[in-house]
Amino acid sequence: MNVPGDATSAASNRAVSVWRPDLFAGVALASSLLIVAFILLPLIEMVFQPSAADLGQTIRDPDVLRAIGLSIWASAAAAVLAFALGTPLAYLLARRSFPGKKLVESVIDLPIMVPHPVVGIAILSMAGRDHWLGRLIGALGVRVMGSVTGIIVVLLFVGLPFYINTAKNGFEAIPLRIETVSRSLGASPAATFFRITVPLAWRSMVVGMIMCTARAVSEFGAIVIVAYHPMTAPVMIYERFSAYGLKYSQPVAVWLILVCLGLFVLLRAFSIKPARFP
Amino acid sequence: MNVPGDATSAASNRAVSVWRPDLFAGVALASSLLIVAFILLPLIEMVFQPSAADLGQTIRDPDVLRAIGLSIWASAAAAVLAFALGTPLAYLLARRSFPGKKLVESVIDLPIMVPHPVVGIAILSMAGRDHWLGRLIGALGVRVMGSVTGIIVVLLFVGLPFYINTAKNGFEAIPLRIETVSRSLGASPAATFFRITVPLAWRSMVVGMIMCTARAVSEFGAIVIVAYHPMTAPVMIYERFSAYGLKYSQPVAVWLILVCLGLFVLLRAFSIKPARFP
Amino acid sequence: MIRLESLHVTLPGFALQSIDLRVAAGEFFVLIGPTGAGKSLVLESIVGVVPITRGRIFVDGRDVTRLPPERRRIGIVYQDQALFPHLTVEKNIAYGLRYGCRDPQDRRRRVPALVKRLALTHLLGRAVTHLSGGEKQRVALARALAVDPAVLLLDEPLSALDPNFREEMREVLKDLHRHMGVTILMVTHDFAETHCLAQRVALIHRGRIEQSGTLEDVFGRPATPFAAEFVGMRNFLPAGFEGRKAHLEGLTLHLARPAPEGARFVGIRPEDLRILTGPPPPGAGNGNRFTATVGPVTFRGFTCDVGLAAGGVRLVAMLPSGEFLAGKVATGEQVSVAVDAAKIHAV
Amino acid sequence: MIRLESLHVTLPGFALQSIDLRVAAGEFFVLIGPTGAGKSLVLESIVGVVPITRGRIFVDGRDVTRLPPERRRIGIVYQDQALFPHLTVEKNIAYGLRYGCRDPQDRRRRVPALVKRLALTHLLGRAVTHLSGGEKQRVALARALAVDPAVLLLDEPLSALDPNFREEMREVLKDLHRHMGVTILMVTHDFAETHCLAQRVALIHRGRIEQSGTLEDVFGRPATPFAAEFVGMRNFLPAGFEGRKAHLEGLTLHLARPAPEGARFVGIRPEDLRILTGPPPPGAGNGNRFTATVGPVTFRGFTCDVGLAAGGVRLVAMLPSGEFLAGKVATGEQVSVAVDAAKIHAV
């Protein structure tokens, strides 16, 4: 008889409340509608201004197809790299405390804060012939500037934080005790990771990869510096806009936005997790 | 005597664990170091490649000063607009449940997912002379394309989600009961908002504005479409890079990154909240 | 002072149904029920923060059903106090004063008296975040009472406190009620608090009022099987009645007075069943004495529940654990059991 | 089977200090203490997931202090079971088998017997997320025992269960211990569980072992003031001793046997102080009888604590709430109090 709290009072801490119209509520509603319109209207307008014929013709243009294809596969490649390289770090951040942990977390967040052209400049600073690392990878026959390799490196740079932070949250949601039990039953850390942790956190890992892909698909500022060619979809939109004007860039933009929308829907679908841990 | 759980066992659910070196731990550590180096090295290289003289000369260049100044104040203006327009919506999302709430939340997140040049194209689609709204605002003497107004509109578009989501989290952290008590003591919803909610959530609101500013400062892809001139710092970096090469773009990039770093430090300082609600 | 007339509230997954309640001026009324019964929801309906499906709420005779919370003159104190963490003790207490429409003369007298009575004078300048649980609760009381509400709602005000503070707060509440004439509607799941404070009680279960009345009514004569179980009358058995006799399966018990019309159950508290281990004390059982076989024993700290089988009936008696550990009673043994006729309740 | 030698563990804000513990093969050992005493931390040190500052841990005579958890042969069952939610019951139980170095012959006999004994046969194909609390706990036990650990650690295994399942689980644990010869070290804060299951007990408080020994030692003869308070001997008073007499302030009590060397306190459980309301039952008090004034009364559900003042001494007696409500005892009255000489503990 001594359980504190009450199921029904908890319910009222969710947003169950009585709506009474007054000036305050009116102002709130008006500015909310304004914002939703401000975000939606330009996108809707842009999608519906090009004619169906224009859209059809655009998607049959091999240059456009090649650019969208490159955007998608380079982004996916970056997401796979982020998964392969970032998973151990995400797990480490979720499970261990060590001096300087806050600093490492800040470093992971850096690519989000750095202006996009600066990202491109920074990567070229390392990869150019002026730098020993640039000469080294050049000697290995790898070219960064103006190559698919360079594009993937840029996309990995901007996408990494999204994968690592999401995967980290997924690992943190698994009770440590479950891993302890696995260890006590004889499983090594590696066996525990593959038999327990990954099966329980795979959704977060997939969501992280989708977020990484989505961020990479929308990147422009860093790519345009590192690799104007081969042309990704955002660069092509920019080129068509500056060379031919708004009308000619819109159809490509519409197709790219549909790709992003697809990723967005995928993301929401995977984000709905079954609640397994009470 | 019937309190479940134990303070010390809770402690062990935080990452207190024994570190034993093995292959698994070695691989994890190696790939973690690789990632930290991958993010940090290019930035550090870029910062240290230009000579102090170059940096000094650059910051005395009135064009550079004007570009960085424009970036900062346009971003700050966008953050203030986001604060003024977005606060009511953030509060609404934190406190009310209504049909279609999930959809509104998805709309708020859209600007994060849309590729940056597409954002620029979309805003021009609305604001051009081909569109009634564009003609309307043109008739009012407001120009979007190639103007500071246009820049601020773009930065507001990309920055809004950051402000709204952060402020929303801040409002959600305030127990509903505190507002209920205020109402029961005679305060109207507006009085409750200004006397209770704002004083308790101002840190989140400030953090949201900083995040909005930081996102806006780093925007390039959408600005370059809407307003190549007047030139913001990211556009200037791109222009110097394409016109004169890497060496000439680096000093500007260094100064812009210092601005971002300042915002980043500010952000961390305000994010450390005193835990007031148990 | 407060009247709820067939109040219905429907939330996803929970509903209050036909709540009728009447708290008189100056009364200390306790709404008791198990966790999740809807106790707090009743309070929040009165405050005005949940949408009401049907029914009406009157405060001081005014129909407030459609009024916003700020115009209802209700004071509320939550278990977690819900103090304004950014204000000092003094500013917390004074928060509502600017909205009060009462004359300032009264307020100037009232608030200092309240602060003094609740022993808050030395805390006025302090931040509320560093107070003890009991101090926070007193500040919450002062804040609610400063605006002179028509009624004070208390939502499990003692549950979150340490046991020592709990006793102190109980005295504070008693004092406020007796000497300041505050009308109080309190919600709790704790018997001891209810016994100590309530003038009248209502028992709520699954969103419905099961029974209401005086302490003696609800605890002494539970009207429904749930009420009986909840107030601890765990021996609740179907019975046939004949005058002052109750016929259970293979066991007949004498009652102190004839069973009421339509009674179908007999209720006996476990602590009223006495297992006679030594020679019977004088008057034990008042005529009700029977032999039973000891069944399973469950420890509950310092008492234990002893299962008994008598005739075809299974009963539970309560015994100090010490007596069981001392071997005075053992499973499988025959024992003699006595129960006072006055302690057998026919429902 | 398990030996801890002056174990020290230092965490931010908490430390285990000089823990010495020895659990013999086939023993059921209970580590009891209040919330936050460090009970679970002891278990986690044995499992091997907290860094040990000093001291050694032996399992079956092997020093495992530096071994990783997977090489210690320790089974652990947590309060929340920590089942693998993505595996079926069968796969949970079989999880550790591939790592076992025992001969497969033994395993083939062992696991089916375990499944049968724990009544899990019909659940093998089920997902663990939809089991009841008791079923989950049985699966966790089977999973831990399937790999034949040297010792089974239980971390408050009954606390999270419903009361009905709790009794059932207690029987399951008893059965495993008796018929399968499992060595068990259990952590709990519950007396009833301890009384029911323990062969030996250690009392832990603030990261130190306060006392260890048999049930009778720890509960009957608490060795420190904390131990006395924890086991409910709330009347713990300084006293001078003289043969079989204990001199308290203004009150002399007779003891059943002479006080041990160096004793400085007298301890009496509240339930051993009998307030004589009717005529004294024969033999009441065995010579210890005194007059006291009734002080404050605190309700604790079905019992209440009655404060008593006798001479210069304040005591607490426990009384069924019914007797107080019936008016047999009232604050301020003089009552006669009896206490058995054998129930007075000199410490």
Coordinates of C-alpha atoms in Angstrom, one line a residue, chain D residues 28-328:
Chain D
F28 CA 22.2 -20.7 1.6
F29 CA 23.8 -17.4 2.7
V30 CA 21.9 -14.1 2.9
L31 CA 23.4 -10.7 2.8
I32 CA 20.9 -8.3 4.3
G33 CA 21.0 -4.5 4.7
P34 CA 19.1 -1.3 4.0
T35 CA 18.8 0.3 0.6
G36 CA 22.1 1.8 -0.5
A37 CA 24.2 -0.3 1.9
G38 CA 26.3 -1.8 -0.9
K39 CA 24.7 -5.2 -1.1
S40 CA 24.5 -5.4 -4.9
L41 CA 28.0 -4.0 -5.2
V42 CA 29.3 -7.0 -3.3
L43 CA 27.6 -9.3 -5.9
E44 CA 29.0 -7.3 -8.8
S45 CA 32.5 -7.5 -7.4
I46 CA 32.1 -11.3 -7.3
V47 CA 30.8 -11.3 -10.8
G48 CA 33.7 -9.2 -11.9
V49 CA 32.3 -6.0 -13.4
V50 CA 33.5 -3.5 -10.8
P51 CA 37.2 -2.6 -10.4
I52 CA 38.6 -3.9 -7.1
T53 CA 40.9 -1.6 -5.2
R54 CA 42.2 -4.2 -2.7
G55 CA 41.5 -7.6 -1.4
R56 CA 40.9 -11.0 -3.1
I57 CA 38.1 -13.2 -4.2
F58 CA 38.2 -16.9 -4.2
V59 CA 35.8 -19.2 -6.0
D60 CA 36.1 -22.9 -5.3
G61 CA 39.6 -22.1 -3.9
R62 CA 40.8 -20.5 -7.2
D63 CA 41.8 -16.8 -6.9
V64 CA 39.6 -15.1 -9.5
T65 CA 40.3 -11.5 -8.5
R66 CA 41.9 -10.7 -11.8
L67 CA 39.8 -13.0 -14.0
P68 CA 37.2 -11.7 -16.4
P69 CA 33.6 -12.5 -15.6
E70 CA 33.4 -15.2 -18.3
R71 CA 36.1 -17.3 -16.5
R72 CA 34.7 -17.1 -13.0
R73 CA 31.9 -19.7 -13.1
I74 CA 29.5 -17.5 -11.2
G75 CA 25.7 -17.5 -11.9
I76 CA 23.8 -14.4 -11.3
V77 CA 20.0 -13.7 -11.2
Y78 CA 18.9 -10.1 -11.0
Q79 CA 15.7 -8.7 -9.6
D80 CA 14.6 -7.6 -13.1
Q81 CA 15.8 -10.9 -14.5
A82 CA 17.8 -9.4 -17.3
L83 CA 16.6 -12.0 -19.7
F84 CA 17.7 -11.7 -23.4
P85 CA 14.6 -10.3 -24.9
H86 CA 15.4 -11.3 -28.4
L87 CA 15.7 -15.0 -27.6
T88 CA 13.1 -17.7 -26.7
V89 CA 12.9 -19.3 -23.3
E90 CA 14.8 -22.3 -24.6
K91 CA 17.6 -20.2 -26.2
N92 CA 17.9 -18.1 -23.1
I93 CA 18.5 -21.2 -21.0
A94 CA 20.9 -22.7 -23.6
Y95 CA 22.8 -19.5 -24.0
G96 CA 25.9 -20.4 -22.0
L97 CA 26.1 -24.1 -22.9
R98 CA 28.4 -23.6 -25.8
Y99 CA 31.0 -22.1 -23.5
G100 CA 30.8 -24.8 -20.9
C101 CA 33.9 -26.9 -20.6
R102 CA 32.1 -29.7 -18.8
D103 CA 31.4 -33.0 -20.6
P104 CA 28.4 -32.9 -23.0
Q105 CA 27.1 -36.1 -21.3
D106 CA 26.5 -34.3 -18.1
R107 CA 24.9 -31.3 -19.9
R108 CA 22.5 -33.6 -21.7
R109 CA 21.2 -34.9 -18.5
R110 CA 21.4 -31.8 -16.5
V111 CA 19.5 -29.2 -18.5
P112 CA 16.3 -31.2 -19.1
A113 CA 16.2 -32.1 -15.4
L114 CA 16.6 -28.4 -14.6
V115 CA 13.8 -27.4 -17.0
K116 CA 11.5 -30.0 -15.6
R117 CA 12.3 -29.1 -12.0
L118 CA 11.6 -25.4 -12.7
A119 CA 8.3 -26.3 -14.5
L120 CA 9.5 -24.6 -17.7
T121 CA 8.8 -27.5 -20.2
H122 CA 5.6 -26.0 -21.6
L123 CA 7.2 -22.6 -22.0
L124 CA 10.4 -23.5 -23.9
G125 CA 9.2 -22.2 -27.3
R126 CA 7.8 -18.9 -25.9
A127 CA 9.2 -15.4 -26.2
V128 CA 10.5 -14.2 -22.8
T129 CA 8.8 -10.8 -23.1
H130 CA 5.3 -12.2 -22.5
L131 CA 6.0 -14.3 -19.4
S132 CA 4.8 -13.5 -15.9
G133 CA 7.2 -12.2 -13.3
G134 CA 7.5 -15.6 -11.7
E135 CA 8.0 -17.4 -15.0
K136 CA 10.7 -14.9 -16.0
Q137 CA 12.5 -15.5 -12.7
R138 CA 12.4 -19.3 -13.2
V139 CA 13.9 -18.8 -16.7
A140 CA 16.7 -16.6 -15.2
L141 CA 17.4 -19.3 -12.6
A142 CA 17.5 -22.1 -15.3
R143 CA 19.8 -20.0 -17.5
A144 CA 22.2 -19.4 -14.7
L145 CA 22.2 -23.0 -13.4
A146 CA 22.4 -24.6 -16.9
V147 CA 26.2 -23.9 -17.0
D148 CA 26.6 -25.4 -13.5
P149 CA 28.2 -22.4 -11.8
A150 CA 30.2 -22.8 -8.6
V151 CA 27.8 -20.5 -6.8
L152 CA 24.5 -18.8 -7.6
L153 CA 24.2 -15.1 -6.7
L154 CA 20.7 -13.7 -6.2
D155 CA 20.2 -9.9 -6.3
E156 CA 16.8 -9.3 -4.5
P157 CA 15.2 -12.0 -6.6
L158 CA 11.8 -11.6 -4.9
S159 CA 11.4 -7.9 -4.6
A160 CA 10.0 -7.2 -8.0
L161 CA 7.5 -10.0 -7.9
D162 CA 3.8 -9.8 -7.0
P163 CA 3.1 -11.1 -3.5
N164 CA 1.5 -14.3 -4.7
F165 CA 4.5 -15.1 -7.0
R166 CA 6.9 -14.2 -4.2
E167 CA 5.8 -17.1 -2.0
E168 CA 6.0 -19.5 -5.0
M169 CA 9.5 -18.3 -5.9
R170 CA 10.6 -18.7 -2.3
E171 CA 9.6 -22.4 -2.5
V172 CA 11.4 -22.7 -5.8
L173 CA 14.6 -21.4 -4.2
K174 CA 14.3 -23.6 -1.2
D175 CA 13.8 -26.6 -3.5
L176 CA 16.8 -25.8 -5.7
H177 CA 19.0 -25.4 -2.6
R178 CA 17.8 -28.6 -0.9
H179 CA 17.5 -31.0 -3.8
M180 CA 20.1 -29.8 -6.2
G181 CA 22.7 -28.8 -3.6
V182 CA 23.2 -25.3 -5.2
T183 CA 25.4 -22.9 -3.2
I184 CA 23.5 -19.6 -2.9
L185 CA 24.5 -16.1 -1.9
M186 CA 21.4 -13.9 -1.8
V187 CA 21.0 -10.2 -1.3
T188 CA 17.8 -8.7 0.2
H189 CA 16.4 -6.1 2.5
D190 CA 13.5 -8.2 3.5
F191 CA 13.3 -9.9 6.9
A192 CA 10.7 -12.4 5.9
E193 CA 12.8 -13.8 3.0
T194 CA 15.8 -13.9 5.3
H195 CA 14.0 -15.8 8.0
C196 CA 12.5 -18.2 5.6
L197 CA 15.6 -19.0 3.5
A198 CA 18.9 -18.2 5.2
Q199 CA 21.2 -20.7 6.9
R200 CA 23.7 -17.9 7.7
V201 CA 23.3 -14.1 7.5
A202 CA 25.6 -11.1 7.2
L203 CA 24.3 -7.6 7.9
I204 CA 25.9 -4.9 5.7
H205 CA 25.7 -1.2 6.3
R206 CA 27.5 1.7 4.6
G207 CA 29.8 -0.6 2.8
R208 CA 30.9 -2.6 5.9
I209 CA 29.8 -5.9 7.3
E210 CA 28.3 -5.1 10.7
Q211 CA 27.7 -8.6 11.8
S212 CA 27.5 -12.1 10.5
G213 CA 26.5 -15.5 11.8
T214 CA 23.4 -17.6 12.1
L215 CA 19.9 -16.2 12.0
E216 CA 19.7 -16.5 15.8
D217 CA 23.0 -14.6 16.2
V218 CA 22.1 -11.7 14.0
F219 CA 18.4 -11.3 14.8
G220 CA 18.5 -12.4 18.4
R221 CA 21.8 -10.9 19.6
P222 CA 22.6 -7.9 17.5
A223 CA 26.2 -6.8 18.1
T224 CA 26.1 -3.1 17.3
P225 CA 23.6 -0.3 17.7
F226 CA 22.9 -0.3 14.0
A227 CA 22.3 -4.0 13.9
A228 CA 19.9 -3.7 16.8
E229 CA 18.0 -0.9 15.2
F230 CA 17.9 -2.7 11.8
V231 CA 16.5 -5.9 13.1
G232 CA 13.8 -4.0 14.8
M233 CA 15.1 -3.8 18.4
R234 CA 14.0 -0.2 18.6
N235 CA 14.3 0.0 22.4
F236 CA 18.0 0.2 22.6
L237 CA 19.1 1.9 25.7
P238 CA 22.4 2.5 27.6
A239 CA 22.4 0.5 30.8
G240 CA 24.7 -0.6 33.7
F241 CA 24.8 -4.3 34.5
E242 CA 25.1 -6.1 37.8
G243 CA 24.7 -9.9 37.7
R244 CA 21.3 -10.6 36.2
K245 CA 20.1 -7.0 36.7
A246 CA 20.2 -4.2 34.2
H247 CA 20.0 -0.6 35.6
L248 CA 18.4 1.9 33.3
E249 CA 17.6 5.5 34.2
G250 CA 15.0 5.0 37.0
L251 CA 14.2 1.5 36.0
T252 CA 15.7 -1.9 36.8
L253 CA 15.1 -5.0 34.7
H254 CA 15.8 -8.6 35.4
L255 CA 17.7 -10.6 32.8
A256 CA 17.3 -14.3 32.1
R257 CA 21.1 -14.8 32.3
P258 CA 24.0 -12.6 33.3
A259 CA 25.0 -9.9 30.8
P260 CA 28.0 -10.7 28.6
E261 CA 31.4 -9.1 29.4
G262 CA 31.5 -5.4 28.2
A263 CA 27.8 -5.1 27.6
R264 CA 26.7 -1.5 27.6
F265 CA 23.2 -1.6 26.1
V266 CA 19.8 -3.2 26.6
G267 CA 17.7 -4.1 23.7
I268 CA 14.0 -4.9 23.7
R269 CA 11.8 -5.4 20.6
P270 CA 8.6 -3.3 20.6
E271 CA 6.4 -6.4 20.2
D272 CA 8.0 -7.9 23.3
L273 CA 6.7 -5.0 25.5
R274 CA 3.2 -6.0 26.5
I275 CA 0.8 -3.4 27.7
L276 CA -1.5 -5.1 30.1
T277 CA -5.0 -3.9 29.4
G278 CA -7.1 -6.8 30.9
P279 CA -6.2 -8.9 33.9
P280 CA -2.6 -10.1 33.5
P281 CA -2.3 -13.5 31.7
P282 CA -0.5 -16.0 33.8
G283 CA 3.3 -15.7 33.9
A284 CA 3.2 -12.3 32.1
G285 CA 6.5 -10.5 32.4
N286 CA 8.3 -13.2 34.4
G287 CA 9.1 -10.7 37.1
N288 CA 9.5 -7.6 34.9
R289 CA 6.5 -5.5 35.5
F290 CA 6.5 -1.7 35.7
T291 CA 4.2 1.3 35.3
A292 CA 4.5 3.7 32.4
T293 CA 2.8 6.7 31.0
V294 CA 1.4 6.4 27.4
G295 CA 3.0 9.0 25.0
P296 CA 2.5 9.7 21.3
V297 CA 1.0 6.9 19.2
T298 CA 1.9 6.3 15.6
F299 CA -0.2 4.2 13.2
R300 CA 1.6 1.8 10.9
G301 CA -1.3 0.2 9.3
F302 CA -2.6 -2.7 11.4
T303 CA -0.2 -2.1 14.2
C304 CA 0.6 1.0 16.0
D305 CA 3.7 2.1 18.0
V306 CA 2.9 3.3 21.5
G307 CA 5.4 5.6 23.1
L308 CA 5.9 4.8 26.8
A309 CA 7.7 6.8 29.5
A310 CA 8.9 4.8 32.5
G311 CA 11.3 6.3 35.0
G312 CA 13.6 8.4 32.9
V313 CA 13.4 6.0 30.0
R314 CA 11.4 6.3 26.8
L315 CA 10.3 3.0 25.2
V316 CA 8.2 2.0 22.2
A317 CA 5.7 -0.8 22.3
M318 CA 3.8 -2.4 19.4
L319 CA 0.1 -2.9 19.7
P320 CA -2.6 -4.0 17.2
S321 CA -4.2 -0.8 15.9
G322 CA -7.6 -2.3 16.7
E323 CA -6.9 -2.2 20.5
F324 CA -5.9 1.4 20.3
L325 CA -8.9 2.4 18.3
A326 CA -11.1 0.5 20.7
G327 CA -9.9 2.9 23.4
K328 CA -8.0 0.3 25.5

